Amino acid sequence: METVTRIGEMQSHAEELRRKGAMIGVVPTMGYLHDGHLSLVARARKEADVVVTTLFVNPTQFGPGEDFERYPRDPENDERLASRAGTDILFMPATEEMYPAGFKTYVLTEGLSTVLEGAFRPTHFRGVTTVVMKLFHIVKPHLAVFGQKDAQQAAIISQMVKDMNLDIRLIIAPIVRESDGLAMSSRNVYLSPEERKNAVALFRSLRFAEDAVRRGERRVETIRNGMEEILRNAHVSAVDYVAFVRPGTFEVVERIDPPDILVALAVRFGKTRLIDNIVIPVS
Ligand code: AMP
């Protein structure tokens, strides 16, 4: 595996690979890699000739007072893990080169980026779409792999790719979980041992929703109340939202109708904010 830090070098590399006819796959990450990230690398490995994993803690997607400064970082371990998972090129740009003084241009997907996560983190998705667009122009990928863990992000990037006619195939890979069901996340390290135990309630509440729908329950409020009770019993300090939406459009649904529904939630344990979701088929 080769590590590239300069934007220009990555671009000429990508250009050369394209000239040779290589299919480039990209996996954007903020590092502190875990098996969720590595599953995306493995998926890219299957689909592409050259896998570029990007590692960049993107300041523009963090709001004031969020965890940008203390976001966990371990680039040396990330290099080992990325290489072992099948990365050919690890792209780790410097913040000063990605956002030099005088940076003024942002990419914004309207509507989708103001609901759920966007309502609690108003500038978050603008930062995400901006950095992903930049990474696409730097890595010049034919395909890109994102995780369903960040379902709204995946929907927004799909919309951006469509709206901006980007010639990039998106693959959305399933959520990788710990053995007790907690979705893997770099932010899980913030949890105290007690909070870590209680955090299984996120998945438990999503499974509760799945079971309820399977049993024929179609009332959103009834299911939401049951989910919130599970979360409260796990001593979450806040439930930011438990949302029932159409997958893809994130349009809020009043009733659970076929063919499927996405249940997404965000909770806090102290300062730590965790998100999770499930897509439930409805017959
Ligand atoms: P992050 O480093 O948190 O920005 O995540 C980078 C990519 O990995 C995003 O596409 C995430 O959706 C994806 N990802 C993060 N956690 C998981 C997980 N547990 N399972 C699958 N994909 C994940």
JSON list of N, CA, C and O in Angstrom, two decimals, residues 170-199:
[
{"chain": "A", "resi": 170, "resn": "LEU", "atom": "N", "xyz": [-22.44, 4.43, -6.93]},
{"chain": "A", "resi": 170, "resn": "LEU", "atom": "CA", "xyz": [-22.42, 4.38, -5.46]},
{"chain": "A", "resi": 170, "resn": "LEU", "atom": "C", "xyz": [-22.84, 3.01, -4.99]},
{"chain": "A", "resi": 170, "resn": "LEU", "atom": "O", "xyz": [-23.79, 2.42, -5.50]},
{"chain": "A", "resi": 171, "resn": "ILE", "atom": "N", "xyz": [-22.12, 2.52, -4.00]},
{"chain": "A", "resi": 171, "resn": "ILE", "atom": "CA", "xyz": [-22.51, 1.27, -3.35]},
{"chain": "A", "resi": 171, "resn": "ILE", "atom": "C", "xyz": [-22.74, 1.62, -1.88]},
{"chain": "A", "resi": 171, "resn": "ILE", "atom": "O", "xyz": [-21.89, 2.24, -1.25]},
{"chain": "A", "resi": 172, "resn": "ILE", "atom": "N", "xyz": [-23.90, 1.23, -1.35]},
{"chain": "A", "resi": 172, "resn": "ILE", "atom": "CA", "xyz": [-24.18, 1.47, 0.07]},
{"chain": "A", "resi": 172, "resn": "ILE", "atom": "C", "xyz": [-24.11, 0.10, 0.76]},
{"chain": "A", "resi": 172, "resn": "ILE", "atom": "O", "xyz": [-24.91, -0.79, 0.48]},
{"chain": "A", "resi": 173, "resn": "ALA", "atom": "N", "xyz": [-23.13, -0.03, 1.66]},
{"chain": "A", "resi": 173, "resn": "ALA", "atom": "CA", "xyz": [-22.87, -1.32, 2.29]},
{"chain": "A", "resi": 173, "resn": "ALA", "atom": "C", "xyz": [-23.57, -1.41, 3.65]},
{"chain": "A", "resi": 173, "resn": "ALA", "atom": "O", "xyz": [-23.77, -0.39, 4.31]},
{"chain": "A", "resi": 174, "resn": "PRO", "atom": "N", "xyz": [-23.95, -2.64, 4.04]},
{"chain": "A", "resi": 174, "resn": "PRO", "atom": "CA", "xyz": [-24.72, -2.82, 5.28]},
{"chain": "A", "resi": 174, "resn": "PRO", "atom": "C", "xyz": [-23.97, -2.41, 6.56]},
{"chain": "A", "resi": 174, "resn": "PRO", "atom": "O", "xyz": [-22.74, -2.35, 6.57]},
{"chain": "A", "resi": 175, "resn": "ILE", "atom": "N", "xyz": [-24.73, -2.20, 7.62]},
{"chain": "A", "resi": 175, "resn": "ILE", "atom": "CA", "xyz": [-24.15, -1.80, 8.92]},
{"chain": "A", "resi": 175, "resn": "ILE", "atom": "C", "xyz": [-23.44, -2.99, 9.56]},
{"chain": "A", "resi": 175, "resn": "ILE", "atom": "O", "xyz": [-24.02, -4.07, 9.66]},
{"chain": "A", "resi": 176, "resn": "VAL", "atom": "N", "xyz": [-22.22, -2.77, 10.00]},
{"chain": "A", "resi": 176, "resn": "VAL", "atom": "CA", "xyz": [-21.48, -3.80, 10.75]},
{"chain": "A", "resi": 176, "resn": "VAL", "atom": "C", "xyz": [-21.64, -3.50, 12.24]},
{"chain": "A", "resi": 176, "resn": "VAL", "atom": "O", "xyz": [-21.48, -2.36, 12.67]},
{"chain": "A", "resi": 177, "resn": "ARG", "atom": "N", "xyz": [-22.00, -4.55, 13.00]},
{"chain": "A", "resi": 177, "resn": "ARG", "atom": "CA", "xyz": [-22.30, -4.37, 14.42]},
{"chain": "A", "resi": 177, "resn": "ARG", "atom": "C", "xyz": [-21.37, -5.17, 15.32]},
{"chain": "A", "resi": 177, "resn": "ARG", "atom": "O", "xyz": [-20.81, -6.18, 14.89]},
{"chain": "A", "resi": 178, "resn": "GLU", "atom": "N", "xyz": [-21.24, -4.72, 16.56]},
{"chain": "A", "resi": 178, "resn": "GLU", "atom": "CA", "xyz": [-20.56, -5.51, 17.57]},
{"chain": "A", "resi": 178, "resn": "GLU", "atom": "C", "xyz": [-21.42, -6.73, 17.88]},
{"chain": "A", "resi": 178, "resn": "GLU", "atom": "O", "xyz": [-22.60, -6.77, 17.50]},
{"chain": "A", "resi": 179, "resn": "SER", "atom": "N", "xyz": [-20.88, -7.70, 18.64]},
{"chain": "A", "resi": 179, "resn": "SER", "atom": "CA", "xyz": [-21.63, -8.94, 18.86]},
{"chain": "A", "resi": 179, "resn": "SER", "atom": "C", "xyz": [-22.93, -8.69, 19.62]},
{"chain": "A", "resi": 179, "resn": "SER", "atom": "O", "xyz": [-23.90, -9.42, 19.46]},
{"chain": "A", "resi": 180, "resn": "ASP", "atom": "N", "xyz": [-23.00, -7.63, 20.44]},
{"chain": "A", "resi": 180, "resn": "ASP", "atom": "CA", "xyz": [-24.25, -7.36, 21.15]},
{"chain": "A", "resi": 180, "resn": "ASP", "atom": "C", "xyz": [-25.21, -6.47, 20.35]},
{"chain": "A", "resi": 180, "resn": "ASP", "atom": "O", "xyz": [-26.28, -6.13, 20.83]},
{"chain": "A", "resi": 181, "resn": "GLY", "atom": "N", "xyz": [-24.83, -6.10, 19.15]},
{"chain": "A", "resi": 181, "resn": "GLY", "atom": "CA", "xyz": [-25.74, -5.35, 18.28]},
{"chain": "A", "resi": 181, "resn": "GLY", "atom": "C", "xyz": [-25.40, -3.88, 18.13]},
{"chain": "A", "resi": 181, "resn": "GLY", "atom": "O", "xyz": [-25.91, -3.21, 17.23]},
{"chain": "A", "resi": 182, "resn": "LEU", "atom": "N", "xyz": [-24.54, -3.34, 18.98]},
{"chain": "A", "resi": 182, "resn": "LEU", "atom": "CA", "xyz": [-24.18, -1.92, 18.83]},
{"chain": "A", "resi": 182, "resn": "LEU", "atom": "C", "xyz": [-23.48, -1.69, 17.49]},
{"chain": "A", "resi": 182, "resn": "LEU", "atom": "O", "xyz": [-22.52, -2.39, 17.16]},
{"chain": "A", "resi": 183, "resn": "ALA", "atom": "N", "xyz": [-23.97, -0.73, 16.73]},
{"chain": "A", "resi": 183, "resn": "ALA", "atom": "CA", "xyz": [-23.33, -0.42, 15.44]},
{"chain": "A", "resi": 183, "resn": "ALA", "atom": "C", "xyz": [-21.92, 0.11, 15.68]},
{"chain": "A", "resi": 183, "resn": "ALA", "atom": "O", "xyz": [-21.71, 0.95, 16.56]},
{"chain": "A", "resi": 184, "resn": "MET", "atom": "N", "xyz": [-20.96, -0.42, 14.93]},
{"chain": "A", "resi": 184, "resn": "MET", "atom": "CA", "xyz": [-19.58, 0.05, 15.11]},
{"chain": "A", "resi": 184, "resn": "MET", "atom": "C", "xyz": [-19.49, 1.52, 14.74]},
{"chain": "A", "resi": 184, "resn": "MET", "atom": "O", "xyz": [-20.11, 1.96, 13.78]},
{"chain": "A", "resi": 185, "resn": "SER", "atom": "N", "xyz": [-18.72, 2.27, 15.52]},
{"chain": "A", "resi": 185, "resn": "SER", "atom": "CA", "xyz": [-18.54, 3.69, 15.26]},
{"chain": "A", "resi": 185, "resn": "SER", "atom": "C", "xyz": [-17.24, 4.13, 15.93]},
{"chain": "A", "resi": 185, "resn": "SER", "atom": "O", "xyz": [-16.92, 3.67, 17.03]},
{"chain": "A", "resi": 186, "resn": "SER", "atom": "N", "xyz": [-16.53, 5.03, 15.28]},
{"chain": "A", "resi": 186, "resn": "SER", "atom": "CA", "xyz": [-15.32, 5.58, 15.90]},
{"chain": "A", "resi": 186, "resn": "SER", "atom": "C", "xyz": [-15.67, 6.26, 17.22]},
{"chain": "A", "resi": 186, "resn": "SER", "atom": "O", "xyz": [-14.85, 6.33, 18.12]},
{"chain": "A", "resi": 187, "resn": "ARG", "atom": "N", "xyz": [-16.89, 6.78, 17.32]},
{"chain": "A", "resi": 187, "resn": "ARG", "atom": "CA", "xyz": [-17.28, 7.52, 18.52]},
{"chain": "A", "resi": 187, "resn": "ARG", "atom": "C", "xyz": [-17.61, 6.61, 19.70]},
{"chain": "A", "resi": 187, "resn": "ARG", "atom": "O", "xyz": [-17.77, 7.10, 20.82]},
{"chain": "A", "resi": 188, "resn": "ASN", "atom": "N", "xyz": [-17.71, 5.29, 19.48]},
{"chain": "A", "resi": 188, "resn": "ASN", "atom": "CA", "xyz": [-18.03, 4.40, 20.61]},
{"chain": "A", "resi": 188, "resn": "ASN", "atom": "C", "xyz": [-16.95, 4.45, 21.70]},
{"chain": "A", "resi": 188, "resn": "ASN", "atom": "O", "xyz": [-17.23, 4.15, 22.85]},
{"chain": "A", "resi": 189, "resn": "VAL", "atom": "N", "xyz": [-15.73, 4.87, 21.36]},
{"chain": "A", "resi": 189, "resn": "VAL", "atom": "CA", "xyz": [-14.67, 4.96, 22.38]},
{"chain": "A", "resi": 189, "resn": "VAL", "atom": "C", "xyz": [-14.96, 6.03, 23.43]},
{"chain": "A", "resi": 189, "resn": "VAL", "atom": "O", "xyz": [-14.37, 6.02, 24.50]},
{"chain": "A", "resi": 190, "resn": "TYR", "atom": "N", "xyz": [-15.86, 6.96, 23.10]},
{"chain": "A", "resi": 190, "resn": "TYR", "atom": "CA", "xyz": [-16.21, 8.00, 24.09]},
{"chain": "A", "resi": 190, "resn": "TYR", "atom": "C", "xyz": [-17.02, 7.42, 25.25]},
{"chain": "A", "resi": 190, "resn": "TYR", "atom": "O", "xyz": [-17.15, 8.07, 26.29]},
{"chain": "A", "resi": 191, "resn": "LEU", "atom": "N", "xyz": [-17.65, 6.26, 25.04]},
{"chain": "A", "resi": 191, "resn": "LEU", "atom": "CA", "xyz": [-18.59, 5.74, 26.03]},
{"chain": "A", "resi": 191, "resn": "LEU", "atom": "C", "xyz": [-17.87, 5.19, 27.26]},
{"chain": "A", "resi": 191, "resn": "LEU", "atom": "O", "xyz": [-16.86, 4.49, 27.14]},
{"chain": "A", "resi": 192, "resn": "SER", "atom": "N", "xyz": [-18.41, 5.49, 28.44]},
{"chain": "A", "resi": 192, "resn": "SER", "atom": "CA", "xyz": [-17.90, 4.86, 29.66]},
{"chain": "A", "resi": 192, "resn": "SER", "atom": "C", "xyz": [-18.34, 3.39, 29.63]},
{"chain": "A", "resi": 192, "resn": "SER", "atom": "O", "xyz": [-19.26, 3.04, 28.88]},
{"chain": "A", "resi": 193, "resn": "PRO", "atom": "N", "xyz": [-17.72, 2.52, 30.44]},
{"chain": "A", "resi": 193, "resn": "PRO", "atom": "CA", "xyz": [-18.14, 1.10, 30.44]},
{"chain": "A", "resi": 193, "resn": "PRO", "atom": "C", "xyz": [-19.64, 0.94, 30.69]},
{"chain": "A", "resi": 193, "resn": "PRO", "atom": "O", "xyz": [-20.30, 0.13, 30.04]},
{"chain": "A", "resi": 194, "resn": "GLU", "atom": "N", "xyz": [-20.16, 1.75, 31.58]},
{"chain": "A", "resi": 194, "resn": "GLU", "atom": "CA", "xyz": [-21.60, 1.72, 31.89]},
{"chain": "A", "resi": 194, "resn": "GLU", "atom": "C", "xyz": [-22.43, 2.12, 30.67]},
{"chain": "A", "resi": 194, "resn": "GLU", "atom": "O", "xyz": [-23.41, 1.47, 30.30]},
{"chain": "A", "resi": 195, "resn": "GLU", "atom": "N", "xyz": [-22.04, 3.23, 30.04]},
{"chain": "A", "resi": 195, "resn": "GLU", "atom": "CA", "xyz": [-22.76, 3.71, 28.85]},
{"chain": "A", "resi": 195, "resn": "GLU", "atom": "C", "xyz": [-22.65, 2.69, 27.71]},
{"chain": "A", "resi": 195, "resn": "GLU", "atom": "O", "xyz": [-23.60, 2.47, 26.96]},
{"chain": "A", "resi": 196, "resn": "ARG", "atom": "N", "xyz": [-21.47, 2.09, 27.59]},
{"chain": "A", "resi": 196, "resn": "ARG", "atom": "CA", "xyz": [-21.27, 1.09, 26.53]},
{"chain": "A", "resi": 196, "resn": "ARG", "atom": "C", "xyz": [-22.27, -0.05, 26.67]},
{"chain": "A", "resi": 196, "resn": "ARG", "atom": "O", "xyz": [-22.83, -0.53, 25.68]},
{"chain": "A", "resi": 197, "resn": "LYS", "atom": "N", "xyz": [-22.48, -0.49, 27.92]},
{"chain": "A", "resi": 197, "resn": "LYS", "atom": "CA", "xyz": [-23.46, -1.57, 28.17]},
{"chain": "A", "resi": 197, "resn": "LYS", "atom": "C", "xyz": [-24.86, -1.11, 27.79]},
{"chain": "A", "resi": 197, "resn": "LYS", "atom": "O", "xyz": [-25.62, -1.82, 27.15]},
{"chain": "A", "resi": 198, "resn": "ASN", "atom": "N", "xyz": [-25.19, 0.10, 28.21]},
{"chain": "A", "resi": 198, "resn": "ASN", "atom": "CA", "xyz": [-26.53, 0.63, 27.96]},
{"chain": "A", "resi": 198, "resn": "ASN", "atom": "C", "xyz": [-26.77, 0.93, 26.48]},
{"chain": "A", "resi": 198, "resn": "ASN", "atom": "O", "xyz": [-27.91, 0.94, 26.02]},
{"chain": "A", "resi": 199, "resn": "ALA", "atom": "N", "xyz": [-25.68, 1.14, 25.74]},
{"chain": "A", "resi": 199, "resn": "ALA", "atom": "CA", "xyz": [-25.81, 1.55, 24.33]},
{"chain": "A", "resi": 199, "resn": "ALA", "atom": "C", "xyz": [-26.41, 0.46, 23.45]},
{"chain": "A", "resi": 199, "resn": "ALA", "atom": "O", "xyz": [-26.86, 0.73, 22.34]}
]
